[in-house]
Tab-separated table of C-alpha atoms in Angstrom:
chain	number	residue	atom	x	y	z
A	1	MET	CA	0.458	0.011	0.287
A	2	GLN	CA	1.585	3.611	-0.929
A	3	PRO	CA	1.746	6.364	2.164
A	4	ARG	CA	-0.790	8.517	0.907
A	5	THR	CA	1.634	11.449	1.400
A	6	THR	CA	4.503	12.931	0.157
A	7	ARG	CA	7.802	14.393	0.310
A	8	GLY	CA	7.853	18.013	-0.955
A	9	SER	CA	11.401	19.454	-1.641
A	10	ALA	CA	13.099	22.885	-0.204
A	11	HIS	CA	11.270	25.327	-2.687
A	12	ASP	CA	8.088	23.476	-1.762
A	13	GLU	CA	8.348	24.204	2.322
A	14	ALA	CA	9.371	27.765	1.606
A	15	VAL	CA	6.472	28.586	-0.270
A	16	PRO	CA	4.313	30.296	2.539
A	17	GLN	CA	0.867	28.049	3.395
A	18	ILE	CA	-2.447	29.517	2.482
A	19	ASP	CA	-4.259	29.042	5.708
A	20	ASP	CA	-2.108	29.365	8.154
A	21	ASP	CA	-4.158	30.585	11.349
A	22	ALA	CA	-1.101	33.241	13.453
A	23	ALA	CA	-1.512	35.517	9.929
A	24	LEU	CA	-5.690	35.015	9.034
A	25	GLY	CA	-6.554	35.445	12.828
A	26	ALA	CA	-9.715	33.238	14.199
A	27	GLU	CA	-11.638	34.740	12.487
A	28	LEU	CA	-9.925	34.182	9.315
A	29	ALA	CA	-9.112	30.511	10.073
A	30	ALA	CA	-12.676	29.731	10.926
A	31	VAL	CA	-14.216	30.384	7.618
A	32	VAL	CA	-10.678	28.226	6.278
A	33	ALA	CA	-11.306	25.407	8.164
A	34	GLY	CA	-15.789	25.540	7.448
A	35	ALA	CA	-14.490	25.526	3.561
A	36	ARG	CA	-12.387	22.299	4.805
A	37	ARG	CA	-15.117	20.382	5.876
A	38	ARG	CA	-17.614	21.791	3.570
A	39	ALA	CA	-14.999	20.558	0.823
A	40	VAL	CA	-14.364	17.235	2.244
A	41	ARG	CA	-17.918	16.352	2.937
A	42	ASP	CA	-19.488	17.518	-0.883
A	43	GLY	CA	-16.543	14.499	-2.209
A	44	ASP	CA	-15.048	17.664	-3.762
A	45	ARG	CA	-11.158	17.293	-4.610
A	46	GLN	CA	-10.481	21.625	-3.935
A	47	ILE	CA	-11.463	23.775	-1.825
A	48	ASP	CA	-12.792	26.414	-4.413
A	49	THR	CA	-14.656	30.014	-3.776
A	50	ALA	CA	-17.515	29.094	-3.706
A	51	HIS	CA	-16.842	26.412	-0.127
A	52	LEU	CA	-14.396	30.024	1.222
A	53	LEU	CA	-18.069	32.202	0.601
A	54	HIS	CA	-21.026	29.745	2.063
A	55	SER	CA	-18.234	29.739	5.000
A	56	LEU	CA	-17.716	33.594	5.238
A	57	LEU	CA	-21.466	33.673	4.826
A	58	GLU	CA	-21.590	31.724	7.728
A	59	HIS	CA	-19.515	33.193	9.774
A	60	ASP	CA	-18.773	36.696	9.462
A	61	PRO	CA	-21.770	38.642	10.240
A	62	GLU	CA	-20.316	42.058	8.553
A	63	VAL	CA	-19.743	39.493	5.433
A	64	ARG	CA	-23.944	39.258	6.008
A	65	ALA	CA	-24.609	42.819	6.761
A	66	ALA	CA	-22.323	43.817	2.699
A	67	VAL	CA	-23.879	41.103	1.256
A	68	GLY	CA	-27.498	43.134	0.897
A	69	ASP	CA	-30.987	43.146	2.490
A	70	PRO	CA	-31.678	39.283	4.188
A	71	GLN	CA	-33.808	37.901	0.706
A	72	ARG	CA	-31.009	38.367	-0.930
A	73	LEU	CA	-29.223	36.804	1.676
A	74	ALA	CA	-31.299	33.800	1.395
A	75	ARG	CA	-31.194	33.442	-1.822
A	76	LEU	CA	-27.483	33.492	-2.263
A	77	LEU	CA	-27.462	30.791	0.942
A	78	GLY	CA	-29.436	28.980	-0.850
A	79	TYR	CA	-27.659	28.226	-3.941
A	80	LEU	CA	-24.669	27.881	-2.247
A	81	VAL	CA	-26.813	24.731	-0.066
A	82	GLN	CA	-27.852	23.619	-3.704
A	83	ARG	CA	-24.241	22.869	-4.387
A	84	SER	CA	-24.178	19.847	-3.786
A	85	ILE	CA	-27.446	18.633	-4.903
A	86	GLY	CA	-27.413	19.558	-7.817
A	87	TYR	CA	-26.489	23.611	-8.239
A	88	GLY	CA	-22.681	22.590	-7.741
A	89	LEU	CA	-22.105	18.911	-10.310
A	90	ARG	CA	-21.189	20.223	-12.665
A	91	TRP	CA	-18.071	21.656	-10.871
A	92	GLN	CA	-17.703	18.619	-8.963
A	93	GLY	CA	-14.201	17.117	-11.465
A	94	SER	CA	-13.180	19.965	-12.702
A	95	VAL	CA	-10.838	22.596	-11.226
A	96	GLU	CA	-11.328	26.309	-10.366
A	97	ASP	CA	-9.028	27.953	-12.484
A	98	SER	CA	-10.411	31.850	-13.643
A	99	GLY	CA	-6.175	32.533	-14.465
A	100	ALA	CA	-6.631	34.737	-11.859
A	101	LEU	CA	-2.613	31.985	-10.751
A	102	ALA	CA	-1.553	30.750	-13.605
A	103	VAL	CA	-0.519	27.658	-11.231
A	104	VAL	CA	-0.752	27.272	-6.991
A	105	PRO	CA	2.580	25.252	-6.441
A	106	ALA	CA	1.055	21.827	-4.913
A	107	PRO	CA	2.305	22.494	-1.320
A	108	ALA	CA	1.038	25.739	-0.722
A	109	ALA	CA	-1.795	23.998	-2.612
A	110	ARG	CA	-2.375	22.606	0.233
A	111	VAL	CA	-4.191	22.291	3.454
A	112	LEU	CA	-2.723	22.002	6.538
A	113	ALA	CA	-4.603	18.524	7.841
A	114	ARG	CA	-5.275	19.297	11.343
A	115	ASP	CA	-8.766	17.989	11.458
A	116	THR	CA	-8.283	15.191	8.220
A	117	ARG	CA	-6.297	12.515	6.534
A	118	ASP	CA	-7.253	13.916	2.766
A	119	ALA	CA	-7.261	17.563	2.891
A	120	PRO	CA	-8.208	18.802	-0.742
A	121	ALA	CA	-6.358	21.090	-2.241
A	122	TRP	CA	-6.776	24.863	-3.186
A	123	SER	CA	-8.108	25.970	-6.729
A	124	PRO	CA	-5.868	28.225	-7.863
A	125	ALA	CA	-8.747	31.049	-8.241
A	126	ALA	CA	-10.048	30.079	-4.145
A	127	ALA	CA	-5.235	30.286	-2.963
A	128	ALA	CA	-5.508	34.164	-5.226
A	129	ALA	CA	-7.874	35.202	-3.597
A	130	MET	CA	-6.560	34.126	0.404
A	131	SER	CA	-3.557	36.358	-1.104
A	132	GLY	CA	-6.123	39.288	-2.630
A	133	ALA	CA	-7.471	39.048	1.297
A	134	ARG	CA	-4.056	39.199	2.616
A	135	GLU	CA	-2.815	42.212	0.240
A	136	ARG	CA	-5.601	44.157	0.982
A	137	ALA	CA	-5.451	43.880	4.558
A	138	ARG	CA	-1.923	45.858	3.961
A	139	ARG	CA	-3.634	47.823	2.179
A	140	ARG	CA	-5.360	49.060	4.912
A	141	GLY	CA	-1.685	48.977	7.158
A	142	GLU	CA	-3.410	45.707	8.962
A	143	LEU	CA	-1.509	42.510	9.496
A	144	ARG	CA	-4.504	40.309	9.427
A	145	PRO	CA	-7.092	39.933	6.811
A	146	ALA	CA	-10.623	40.736	8.057
A	147	GLY	CA	-13.961	38.567	6.441
A	148	THR	CA	-14.571	41.733	4.418
A	149	ASP	CA	-10.922	41.660	2.794
A	150	LEU	CA	-11.868	38.154	1.271
A	151	LEU	CA	-15.057	39.370	0.420
A	152	GLY	CA	-14.082	42.156	-1.295
A	153	ALA	CA	-10.613	39.574	-2.948
A	154	LEU	CA	-13.974	37.061	-4.455
A	155	ALA	CA	-16.068	39.849	-5.889
A	156	ALA	CA	-13.131	40.962	-7.761
A	157	ASP	CA	-12.550	37.693	-9.549
A	158	PRO	CA	-14.943	37.505	-12.489
A	159	GLY	CA	-14.333	33.615	-13.364
A	160	ALA	CA	-14.574	32.737	-9.686
A	161	ARG	CA	-17.245	30.233	-8.734
A	162	ALA	CA	-17.886	32.444	-5.962
A	163	VAL	CA	-19.003	35.437	-8.105
A	164	GLU	CA	-21.490	32.973	-10.393
A	165	VAL	CA	-23.420	31.937	-7.746
A	166	LEU	CA	-23.587	36.178	-6.414
A	167	GLU	CA	-24.731	37.079	-9.196
A	168	ARG	CA	-27.953	34.122	-9.852
A	169	ALA	CA	-28.302	35.444	-6.184
A	170	GLY	CA	-29.319	38.841	-7.865
A	171	VAL	CA	-26.030	39.892	-5.972
A	172	SER	CA	-24.049	42.386	-8.102
A	173	ALA	CA	-19.964	41.285	-7.473
A	174	LEU	CA	-18.858	44.267	-9.256
A	175	ASP	CA	-21.061	46.498	-6.824
A	176	LEU	CA	-19.862	44.541	-3.935
A	177	GLY	CA	-16.660	45.158	-4.909
A	178	ALA	CA	-17.009	48.502	-5.503
A	179	ARG	CA	-18.824	49.652	-2.024
A	180	ILE	CA	-15.766	47.155	0.159
A	181	ASP	CA	-13.288	49.328	-2.124
A	182	ALA	CA	-14.231	52.616	-1.518
A	183	GLY	CA	-14.073	51.787	2.512
A	184	ASP	CA	-17.708	52.248	3.734
A	185	GLU	CA	-17.800	51.071	6.810
A	186	GLU	CA	-20.933	49.472	6.729
A	187	TYR	CA	-19.291	46.641	4.954
A	188	ALA	CA	-15.454	47.085	5.132
A	189	GLY	CA	-15.554	46.081	9.016
A	190	ASP	CA	-13.100	47.670	11.767
A	191	GLY	CA	-10.076	47.062	10.729
A	192	GLY	CA	-9.429	42.999	11.347
A	193	ALA	CA	-9.944	44.238	14.743
A	194	SER	CA	-12.314	40.882	15.057
A	195	CYS	CA	-9.260	38.348	13.610
């Protein structure tokens, strides 16, 4: 029987982990853990942007507020819940790659397997969104990204599955991203203090 883990090269080990809890803070670490569990439960090979969006909506009240009115939020959550029973089945077995990131090195794309032996890899678009969230936080002068930083990064990638879900639910990703980018206090969070 072949072992399930492989050893990486020194170069691979030098690539920072996407879900480093210390760099993310407790709030986003919980979001990443939720996305990981959802991907495993759904039998997906990758954590994609729709997994991240679903987990963000479950864990972060500021993200829910940014989405808008309760009917829009309910419609959005409805699409995300349907993912495993039909809506997202066409995504299974395919790689979410919107062109946001050309190649994700294998160890950097893997989620640290703290709560499951067979943790899925990150889709290139999800990895790019996590990097984008960190960059947004840096531009605000914060060490850790807030949930709205990740939401803004997800909304900024027109080829992401999260954007497809947002648009189908009647949430304009372009308008959502613009509100977050404008720094409107209602959407931009509290500067990462909740992380």
